[in-house]
PDB file of C-alpha atoms in Angstrom:
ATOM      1  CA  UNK V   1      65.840 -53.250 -26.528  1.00 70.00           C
ATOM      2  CA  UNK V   2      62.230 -52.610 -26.926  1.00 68.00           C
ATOM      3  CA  UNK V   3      61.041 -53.241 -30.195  1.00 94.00           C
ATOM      4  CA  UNK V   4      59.023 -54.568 -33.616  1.00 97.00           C
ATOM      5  CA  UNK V   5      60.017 -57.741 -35.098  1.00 97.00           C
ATOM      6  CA  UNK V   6      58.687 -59.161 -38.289  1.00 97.00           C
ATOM      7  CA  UNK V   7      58.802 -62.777 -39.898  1.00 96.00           C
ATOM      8  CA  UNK V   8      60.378 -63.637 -42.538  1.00 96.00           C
ATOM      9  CA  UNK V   9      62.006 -61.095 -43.469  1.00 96.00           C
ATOM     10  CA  UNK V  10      61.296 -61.961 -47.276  1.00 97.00           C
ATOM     11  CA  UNK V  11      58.649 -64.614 -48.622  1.00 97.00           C
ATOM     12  CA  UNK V  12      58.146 -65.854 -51.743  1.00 97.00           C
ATOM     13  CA  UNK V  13      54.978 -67.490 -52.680  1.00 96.00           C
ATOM     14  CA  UNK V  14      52.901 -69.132 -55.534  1.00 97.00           C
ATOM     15  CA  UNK V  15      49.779 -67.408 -57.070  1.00 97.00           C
ATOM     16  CA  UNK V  16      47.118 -68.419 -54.864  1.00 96.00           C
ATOM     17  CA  UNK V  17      48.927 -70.177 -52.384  1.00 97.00           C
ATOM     18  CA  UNK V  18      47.840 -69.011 -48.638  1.00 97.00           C
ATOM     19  CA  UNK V  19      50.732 -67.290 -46.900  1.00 98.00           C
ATOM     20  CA  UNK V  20      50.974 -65.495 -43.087  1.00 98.00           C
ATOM     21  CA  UNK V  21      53.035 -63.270 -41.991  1.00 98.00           C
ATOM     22  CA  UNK V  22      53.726 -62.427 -38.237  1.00 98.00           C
ATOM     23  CA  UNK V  23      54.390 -59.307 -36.060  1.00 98.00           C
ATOM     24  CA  UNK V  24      55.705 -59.462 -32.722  1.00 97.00           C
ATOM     25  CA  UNK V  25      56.375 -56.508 -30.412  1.00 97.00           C
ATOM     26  CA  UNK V  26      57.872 -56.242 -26.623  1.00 95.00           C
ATOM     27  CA  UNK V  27      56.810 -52.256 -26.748  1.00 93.00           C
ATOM     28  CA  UNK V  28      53.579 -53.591 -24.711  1.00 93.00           C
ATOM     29  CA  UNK V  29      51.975 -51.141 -26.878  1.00 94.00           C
ATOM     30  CA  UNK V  30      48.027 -51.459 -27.072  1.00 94.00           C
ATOM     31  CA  UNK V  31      47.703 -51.026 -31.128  1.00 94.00           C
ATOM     32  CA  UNK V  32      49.086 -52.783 -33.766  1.00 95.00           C
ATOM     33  CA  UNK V  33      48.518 -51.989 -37.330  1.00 95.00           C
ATOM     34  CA  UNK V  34      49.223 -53.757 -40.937  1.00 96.00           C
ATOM     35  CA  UNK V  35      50.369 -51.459 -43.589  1.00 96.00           C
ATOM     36  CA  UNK V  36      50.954 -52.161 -47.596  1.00 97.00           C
ATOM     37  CA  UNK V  37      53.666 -50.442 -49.160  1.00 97.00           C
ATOM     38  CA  UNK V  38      54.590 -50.473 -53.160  1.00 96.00           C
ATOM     39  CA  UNK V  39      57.663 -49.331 -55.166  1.00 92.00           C
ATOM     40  CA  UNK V  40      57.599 -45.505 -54.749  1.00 89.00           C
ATOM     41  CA  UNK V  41      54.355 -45.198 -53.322  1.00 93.00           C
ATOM     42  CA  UNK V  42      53.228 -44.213 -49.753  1.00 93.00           C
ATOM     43  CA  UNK V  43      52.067 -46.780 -46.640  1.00 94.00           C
ATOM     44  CA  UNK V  44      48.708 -47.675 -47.306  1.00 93.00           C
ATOM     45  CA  UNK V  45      47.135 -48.948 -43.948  1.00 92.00           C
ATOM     46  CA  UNK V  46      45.067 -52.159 -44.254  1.00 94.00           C
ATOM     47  CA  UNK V  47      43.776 -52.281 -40.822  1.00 90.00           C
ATOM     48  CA  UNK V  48      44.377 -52.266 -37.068  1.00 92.00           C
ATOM     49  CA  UNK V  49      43.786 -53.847 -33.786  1.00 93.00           C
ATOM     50  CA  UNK V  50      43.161 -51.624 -30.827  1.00 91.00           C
ATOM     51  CA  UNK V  51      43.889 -54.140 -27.962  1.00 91.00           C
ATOM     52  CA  UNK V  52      41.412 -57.203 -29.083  1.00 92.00           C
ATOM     53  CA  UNK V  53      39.234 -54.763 -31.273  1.00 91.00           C
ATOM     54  CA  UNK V  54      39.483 -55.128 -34.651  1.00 91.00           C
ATOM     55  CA  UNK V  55      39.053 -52.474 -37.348  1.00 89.00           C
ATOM     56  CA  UNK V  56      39.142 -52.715 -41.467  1.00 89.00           C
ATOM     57  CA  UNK V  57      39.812 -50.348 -43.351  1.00 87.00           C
ATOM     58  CA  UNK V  58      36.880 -49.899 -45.788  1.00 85.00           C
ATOM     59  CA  UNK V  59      38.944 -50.766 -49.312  1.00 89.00           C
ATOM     60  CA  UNK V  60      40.895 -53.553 -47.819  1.00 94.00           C
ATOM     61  CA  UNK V  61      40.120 -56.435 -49.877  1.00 94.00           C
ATOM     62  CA  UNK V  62      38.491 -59.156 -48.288  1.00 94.00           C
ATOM     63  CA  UNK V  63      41.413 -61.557 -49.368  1.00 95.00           C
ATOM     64  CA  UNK V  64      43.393 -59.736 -46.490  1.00 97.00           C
ATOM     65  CA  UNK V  65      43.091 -61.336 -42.718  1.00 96.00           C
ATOM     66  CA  UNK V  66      44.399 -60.454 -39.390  1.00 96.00           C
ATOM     67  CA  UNK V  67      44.674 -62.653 -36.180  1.00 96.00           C
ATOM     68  CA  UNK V  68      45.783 -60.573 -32.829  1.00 97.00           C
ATOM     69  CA  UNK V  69      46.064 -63.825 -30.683  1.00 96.00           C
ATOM     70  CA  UNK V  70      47.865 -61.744 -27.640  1.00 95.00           C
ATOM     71  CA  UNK V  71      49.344 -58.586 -27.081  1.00 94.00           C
ATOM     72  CA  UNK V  72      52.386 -58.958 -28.034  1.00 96.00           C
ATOM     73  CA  UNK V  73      51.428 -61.010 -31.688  1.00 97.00           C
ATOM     74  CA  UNK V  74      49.738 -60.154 -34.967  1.00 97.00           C
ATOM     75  CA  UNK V  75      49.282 -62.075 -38.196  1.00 98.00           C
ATOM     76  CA  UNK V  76      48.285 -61.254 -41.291  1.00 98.00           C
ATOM     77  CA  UNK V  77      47.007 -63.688 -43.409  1.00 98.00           C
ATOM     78  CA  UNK V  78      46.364 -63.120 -47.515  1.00 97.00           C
ATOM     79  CA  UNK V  79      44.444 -66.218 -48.561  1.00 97.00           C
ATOM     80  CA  UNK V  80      45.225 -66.103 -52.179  1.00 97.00           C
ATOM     81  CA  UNK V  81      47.863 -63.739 -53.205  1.00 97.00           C
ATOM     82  CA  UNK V  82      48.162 -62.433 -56.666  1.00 96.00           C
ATOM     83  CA  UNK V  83      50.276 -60.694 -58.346  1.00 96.00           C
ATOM     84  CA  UNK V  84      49.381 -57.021 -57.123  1.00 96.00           C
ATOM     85  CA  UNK V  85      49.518 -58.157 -54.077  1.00 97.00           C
ATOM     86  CA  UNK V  86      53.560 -58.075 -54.393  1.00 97.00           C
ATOM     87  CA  UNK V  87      54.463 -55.501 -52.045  1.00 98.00           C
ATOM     88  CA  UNK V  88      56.481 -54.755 -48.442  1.00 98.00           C
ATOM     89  CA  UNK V  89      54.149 -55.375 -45.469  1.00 98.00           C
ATOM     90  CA  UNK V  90      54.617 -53.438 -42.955  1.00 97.00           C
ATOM     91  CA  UNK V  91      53.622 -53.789 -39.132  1.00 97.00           C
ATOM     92  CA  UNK V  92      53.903 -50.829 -36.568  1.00 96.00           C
ATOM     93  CA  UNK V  93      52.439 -50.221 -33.132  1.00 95.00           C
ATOM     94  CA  UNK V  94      51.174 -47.677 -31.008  1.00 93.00           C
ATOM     95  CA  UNK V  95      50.861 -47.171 -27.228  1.00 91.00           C
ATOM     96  CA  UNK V  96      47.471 -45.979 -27.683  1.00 84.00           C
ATOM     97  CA  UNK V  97      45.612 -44.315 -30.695  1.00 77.00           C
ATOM     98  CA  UNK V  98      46.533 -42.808 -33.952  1.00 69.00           C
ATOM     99  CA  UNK V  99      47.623 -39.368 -32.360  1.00 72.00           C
ATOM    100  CA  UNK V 100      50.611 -41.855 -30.602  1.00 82.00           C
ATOM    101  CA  UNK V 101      53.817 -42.368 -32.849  1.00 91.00           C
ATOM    102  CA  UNK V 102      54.147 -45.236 -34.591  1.00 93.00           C
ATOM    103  CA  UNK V 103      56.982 -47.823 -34.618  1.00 94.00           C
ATOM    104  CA  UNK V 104      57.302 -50.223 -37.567  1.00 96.00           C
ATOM    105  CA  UNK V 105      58.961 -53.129 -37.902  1.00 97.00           C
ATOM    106  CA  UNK V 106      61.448 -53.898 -40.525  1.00 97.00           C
ATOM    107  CA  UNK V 107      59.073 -55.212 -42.575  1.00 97.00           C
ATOM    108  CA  UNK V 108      58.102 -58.500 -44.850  1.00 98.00           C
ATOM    109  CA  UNK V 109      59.114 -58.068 -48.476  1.00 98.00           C
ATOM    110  CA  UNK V 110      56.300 -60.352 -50.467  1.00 98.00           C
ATOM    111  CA  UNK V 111      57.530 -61.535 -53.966  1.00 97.00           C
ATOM    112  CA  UNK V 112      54.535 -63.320 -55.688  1.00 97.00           C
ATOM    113  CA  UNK V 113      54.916 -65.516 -58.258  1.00 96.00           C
TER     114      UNK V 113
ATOM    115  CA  UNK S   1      39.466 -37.041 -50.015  1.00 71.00           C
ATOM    116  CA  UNK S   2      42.151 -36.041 -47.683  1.00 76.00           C
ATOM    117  CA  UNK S   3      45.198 -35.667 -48.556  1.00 90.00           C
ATOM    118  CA  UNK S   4      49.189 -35.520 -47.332  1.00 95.00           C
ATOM    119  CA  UNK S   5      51.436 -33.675 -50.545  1.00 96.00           C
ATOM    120  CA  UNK S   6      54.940 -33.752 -51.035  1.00 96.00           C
ATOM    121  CA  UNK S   7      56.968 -32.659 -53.556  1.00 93.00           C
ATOM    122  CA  UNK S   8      58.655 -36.057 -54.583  1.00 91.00           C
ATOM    123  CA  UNK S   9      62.062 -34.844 -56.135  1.00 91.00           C
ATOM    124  CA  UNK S  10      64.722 -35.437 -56.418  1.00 96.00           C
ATOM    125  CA  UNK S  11      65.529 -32.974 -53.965  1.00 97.00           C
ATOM    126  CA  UNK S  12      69.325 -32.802 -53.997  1.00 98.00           C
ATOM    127  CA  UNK S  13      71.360 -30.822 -51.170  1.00 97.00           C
ATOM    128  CA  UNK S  14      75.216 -30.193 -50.947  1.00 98.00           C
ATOM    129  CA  UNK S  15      77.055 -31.734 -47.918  1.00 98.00           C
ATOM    130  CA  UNK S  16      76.857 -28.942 -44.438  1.00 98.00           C
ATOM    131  CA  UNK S  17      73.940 -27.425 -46.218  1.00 98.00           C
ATOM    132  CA  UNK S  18      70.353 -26.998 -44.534  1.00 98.00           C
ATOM    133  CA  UNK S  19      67.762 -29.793 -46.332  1.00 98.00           C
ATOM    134  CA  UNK S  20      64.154 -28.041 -46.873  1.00 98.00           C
ATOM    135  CA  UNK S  21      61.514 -30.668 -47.032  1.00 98.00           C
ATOM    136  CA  UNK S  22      57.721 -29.355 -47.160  1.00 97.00           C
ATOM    137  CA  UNK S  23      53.881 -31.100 -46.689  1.00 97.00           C
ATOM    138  CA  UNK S  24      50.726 -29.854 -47.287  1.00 97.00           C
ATOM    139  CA  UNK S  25      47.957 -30.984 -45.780  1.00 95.00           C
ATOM    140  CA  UNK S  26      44.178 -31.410 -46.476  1.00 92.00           C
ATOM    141  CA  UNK S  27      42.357 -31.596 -43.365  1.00 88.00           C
ATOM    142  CA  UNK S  28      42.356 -27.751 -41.222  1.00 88.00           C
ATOM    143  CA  UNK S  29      41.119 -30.393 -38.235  1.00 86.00           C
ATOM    144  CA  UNK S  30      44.396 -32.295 -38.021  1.00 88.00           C
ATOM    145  CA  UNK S  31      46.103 -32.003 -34.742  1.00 88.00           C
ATOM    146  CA  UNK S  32      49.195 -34.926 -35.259  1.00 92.00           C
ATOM    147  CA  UNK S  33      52.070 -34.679 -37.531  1.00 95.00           C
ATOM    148  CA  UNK S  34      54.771 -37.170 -38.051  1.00 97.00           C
ATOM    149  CA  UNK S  35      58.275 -36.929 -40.057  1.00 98.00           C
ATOM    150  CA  UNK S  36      59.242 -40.304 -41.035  1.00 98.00           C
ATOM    151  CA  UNK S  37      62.688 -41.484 -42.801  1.00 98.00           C
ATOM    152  CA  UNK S  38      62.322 -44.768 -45.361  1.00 97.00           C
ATOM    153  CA  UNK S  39      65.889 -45.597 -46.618  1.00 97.00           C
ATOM    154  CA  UNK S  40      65.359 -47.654 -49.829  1.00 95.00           C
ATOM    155  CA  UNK S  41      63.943 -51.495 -49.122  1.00 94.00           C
ATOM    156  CA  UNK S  42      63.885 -50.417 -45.843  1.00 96.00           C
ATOM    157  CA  UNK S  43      61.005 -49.898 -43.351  1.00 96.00           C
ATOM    158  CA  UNK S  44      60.228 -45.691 -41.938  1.00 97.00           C
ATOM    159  CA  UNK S  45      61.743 -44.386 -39.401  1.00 97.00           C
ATOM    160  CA  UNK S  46      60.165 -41.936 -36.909  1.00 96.00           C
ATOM    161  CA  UNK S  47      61.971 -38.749 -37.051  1.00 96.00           C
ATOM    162  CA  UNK S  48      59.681 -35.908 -35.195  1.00 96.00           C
ATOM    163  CA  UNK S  49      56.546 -36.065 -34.235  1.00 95.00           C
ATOM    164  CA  UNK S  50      55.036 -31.584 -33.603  1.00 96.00           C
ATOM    165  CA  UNK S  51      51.638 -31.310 -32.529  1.00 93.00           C
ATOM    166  CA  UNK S  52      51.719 -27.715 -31.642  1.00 93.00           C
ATOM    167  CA  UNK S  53      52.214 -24.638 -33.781  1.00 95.00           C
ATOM    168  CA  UNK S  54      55.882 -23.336 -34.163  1.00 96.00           C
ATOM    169  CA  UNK S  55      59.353 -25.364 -34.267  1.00 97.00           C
ATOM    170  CA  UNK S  56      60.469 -28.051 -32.964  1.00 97.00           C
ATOM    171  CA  UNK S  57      63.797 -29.179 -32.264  1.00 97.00           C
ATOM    172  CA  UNK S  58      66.184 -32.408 -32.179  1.00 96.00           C
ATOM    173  CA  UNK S  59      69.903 -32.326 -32.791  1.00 97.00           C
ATOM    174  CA  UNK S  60      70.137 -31.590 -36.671  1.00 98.00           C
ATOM    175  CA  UNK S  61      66.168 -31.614 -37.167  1.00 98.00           C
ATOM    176  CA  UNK S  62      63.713 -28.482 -37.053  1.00 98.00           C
ATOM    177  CA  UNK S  63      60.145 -29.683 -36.980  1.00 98.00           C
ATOM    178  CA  UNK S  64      57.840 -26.667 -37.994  1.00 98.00           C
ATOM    179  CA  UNK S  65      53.828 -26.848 -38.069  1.00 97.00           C
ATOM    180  CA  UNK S  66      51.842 -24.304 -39.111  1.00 96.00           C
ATOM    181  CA  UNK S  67      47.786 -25.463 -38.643  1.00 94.00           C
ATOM    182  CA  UNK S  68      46.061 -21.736 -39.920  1.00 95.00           C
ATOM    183  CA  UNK S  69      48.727 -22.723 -43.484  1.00 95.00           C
ATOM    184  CA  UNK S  70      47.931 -26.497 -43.073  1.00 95.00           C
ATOM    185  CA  UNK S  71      51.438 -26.923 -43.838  1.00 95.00           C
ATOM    186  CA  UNK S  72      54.384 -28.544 -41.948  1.00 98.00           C
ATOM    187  CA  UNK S  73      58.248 -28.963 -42.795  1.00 98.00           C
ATOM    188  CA  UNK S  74      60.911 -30.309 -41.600  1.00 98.00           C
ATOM    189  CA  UNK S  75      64.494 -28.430 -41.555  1.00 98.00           C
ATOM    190  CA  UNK S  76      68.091 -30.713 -41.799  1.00 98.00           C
ATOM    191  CA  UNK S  77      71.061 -28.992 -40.908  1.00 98.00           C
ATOM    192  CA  UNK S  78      74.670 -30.108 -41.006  1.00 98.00           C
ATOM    193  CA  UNK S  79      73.554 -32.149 -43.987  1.00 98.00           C
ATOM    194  CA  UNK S  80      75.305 -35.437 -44.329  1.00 97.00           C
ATOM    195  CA  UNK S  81      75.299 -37.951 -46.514  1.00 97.00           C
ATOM    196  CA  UNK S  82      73.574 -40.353 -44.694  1.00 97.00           C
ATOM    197  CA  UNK S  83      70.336 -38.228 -44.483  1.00 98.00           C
ATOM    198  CA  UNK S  84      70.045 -38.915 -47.996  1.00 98.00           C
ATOM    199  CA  UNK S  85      66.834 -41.162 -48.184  1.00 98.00           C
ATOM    200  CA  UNK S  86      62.938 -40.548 -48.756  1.00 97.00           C
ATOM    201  CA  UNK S  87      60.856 -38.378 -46.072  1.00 98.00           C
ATOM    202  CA  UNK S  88      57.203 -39.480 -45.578  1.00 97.00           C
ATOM    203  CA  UNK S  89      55.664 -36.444 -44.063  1.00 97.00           C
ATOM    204  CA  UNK S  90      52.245 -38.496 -41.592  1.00 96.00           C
ATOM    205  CA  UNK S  91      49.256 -36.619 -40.908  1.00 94.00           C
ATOM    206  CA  UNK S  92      46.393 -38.241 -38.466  1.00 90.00           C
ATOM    207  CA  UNK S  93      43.266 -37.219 -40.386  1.00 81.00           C
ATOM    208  CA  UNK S  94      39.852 -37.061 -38.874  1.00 73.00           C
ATOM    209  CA  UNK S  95      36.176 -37.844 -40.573  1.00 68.00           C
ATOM    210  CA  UNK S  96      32.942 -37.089 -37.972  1.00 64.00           C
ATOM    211  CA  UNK S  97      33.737 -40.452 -36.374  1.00 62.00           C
ATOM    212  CA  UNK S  98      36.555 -39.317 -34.619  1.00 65.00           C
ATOM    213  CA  UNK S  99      40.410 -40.303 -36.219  1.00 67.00           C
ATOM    214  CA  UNK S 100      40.860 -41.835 -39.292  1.00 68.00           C
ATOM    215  CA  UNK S 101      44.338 -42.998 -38.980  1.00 80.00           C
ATOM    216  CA  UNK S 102      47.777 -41.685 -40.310  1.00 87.00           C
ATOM    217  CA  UNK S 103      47.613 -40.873 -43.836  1.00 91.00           C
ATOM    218  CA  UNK S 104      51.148 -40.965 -45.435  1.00 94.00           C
ATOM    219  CA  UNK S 105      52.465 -38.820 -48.112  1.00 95.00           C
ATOM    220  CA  UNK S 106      54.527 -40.664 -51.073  1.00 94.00           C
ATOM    221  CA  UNK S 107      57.779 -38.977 -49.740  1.00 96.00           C
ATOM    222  CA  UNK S 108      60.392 -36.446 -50.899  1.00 97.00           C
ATOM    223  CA  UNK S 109      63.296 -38.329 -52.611  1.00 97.00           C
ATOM    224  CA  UNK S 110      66.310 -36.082 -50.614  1.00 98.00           C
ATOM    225  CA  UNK S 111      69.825 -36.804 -52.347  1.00 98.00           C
ATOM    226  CA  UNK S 112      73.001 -35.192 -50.072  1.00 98.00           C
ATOM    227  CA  UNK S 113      76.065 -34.543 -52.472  1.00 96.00           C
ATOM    228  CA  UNK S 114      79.124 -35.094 -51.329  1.00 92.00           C
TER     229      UNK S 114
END
């Protein structure tokens, strides 16, 4: 079945220690996005890649990264996590833009220590 | 600012009842509108997606948009417990640049009694 995977399913890292977590897809969908989700509160989107074209969103901090390598991979990278940064990542894709529905992945659950 | 609202709950339904979950939105431009389901720890899960004024339907779901309003809902019939989880009502929002991506509500907290 077509779908969004995400890995690890949980991570656990140190304050300030580099961690990545990946995104695949086999939805050959042409947009993948990052979102940032906290206890009780809503999705927040960090950014997204439209094919190879990458796009911020304007109050993601710079301590958030993204690598779209191929297609079918994403990455995001948080170069020194702290503790607010504790949260479920969540990656979803679109055939094309925003106006497409959205499929998310299961997500990354990020425990920071 | 633009803005997705939900009433958060808990919104708590008997079992075979009809589930009434409403969103108000911000921007009278707005053209896409999502109903997503988020079981606790897990990740959403696309419902309905209505784009045009009026209902919707699929199986025990009623989709219903209403752009002059700037309100949508979303109707559950047949209630079962399973459908108790939280409903993120998804709105794409636009700025002059053209779309400015789907902008989530926090969710209504719906709670089916058995």
């Amino acid at each position: 079945d077509a779908m969004v995977i995400q890995n690890p399913r949980y991570q656990v890292t140190q304050f300030g220690k580099p961690v990545t977590l990946s995104c695949s897809q086999t939805l050959n969908h042409n947009v993948m996005y990052w979102y940032q989700q906290k206890s009780s509160q809503a999705p927040k989107l960090l950014f997204h890649y439209y094919d190879k074209d990458f796009n911020n969103e304007a109050d993601t901090p710079d301590n958030f990264q993204s690598r779209r390598p191929n297609t079918s991979f994403c990455f995001l990278d948080i170069r020194s996590p702290g503790l607010g940064d504790a949260a479920m990542y969540l990656c979803a894709t679109s055939r094309t833009g925003y106006f497409n529905e959205q499929f998310f992945g299961p997500g990354t659950r990020l425990t920071v220590l | 600012q633009k803005e997705v609202e939900q009433n958060s709950g808990p919104l708590s339904v008997p079992e075979g009842a009809i589930a009434s979950l409403n969103c108000t939105y911000s921007d009278r431009g707005s053209q896409s509108f999502f109903w997503y389901r988020q079981y606790s720890g897990k990740s959403p899960e696309l419902i309905m997606s209505i784009y045009s004024n009026g209902d919707k339907e699929d199986g025990r779901f009623t989709a219903q948009l209403n752009k002059a309003s700037q309100y949508v809902s979303l109707l559950i019939r047949d209630s079962q417990p399973s459908d108790s989880a939280t409903y993120l009502c998804a709105v794409v929002m636009y700025s002059g640049g053209g779309a400015d991506g789907l902008t989530f509500g926090k969710g209504t907290h719906l709670i089916i009694q058995p």
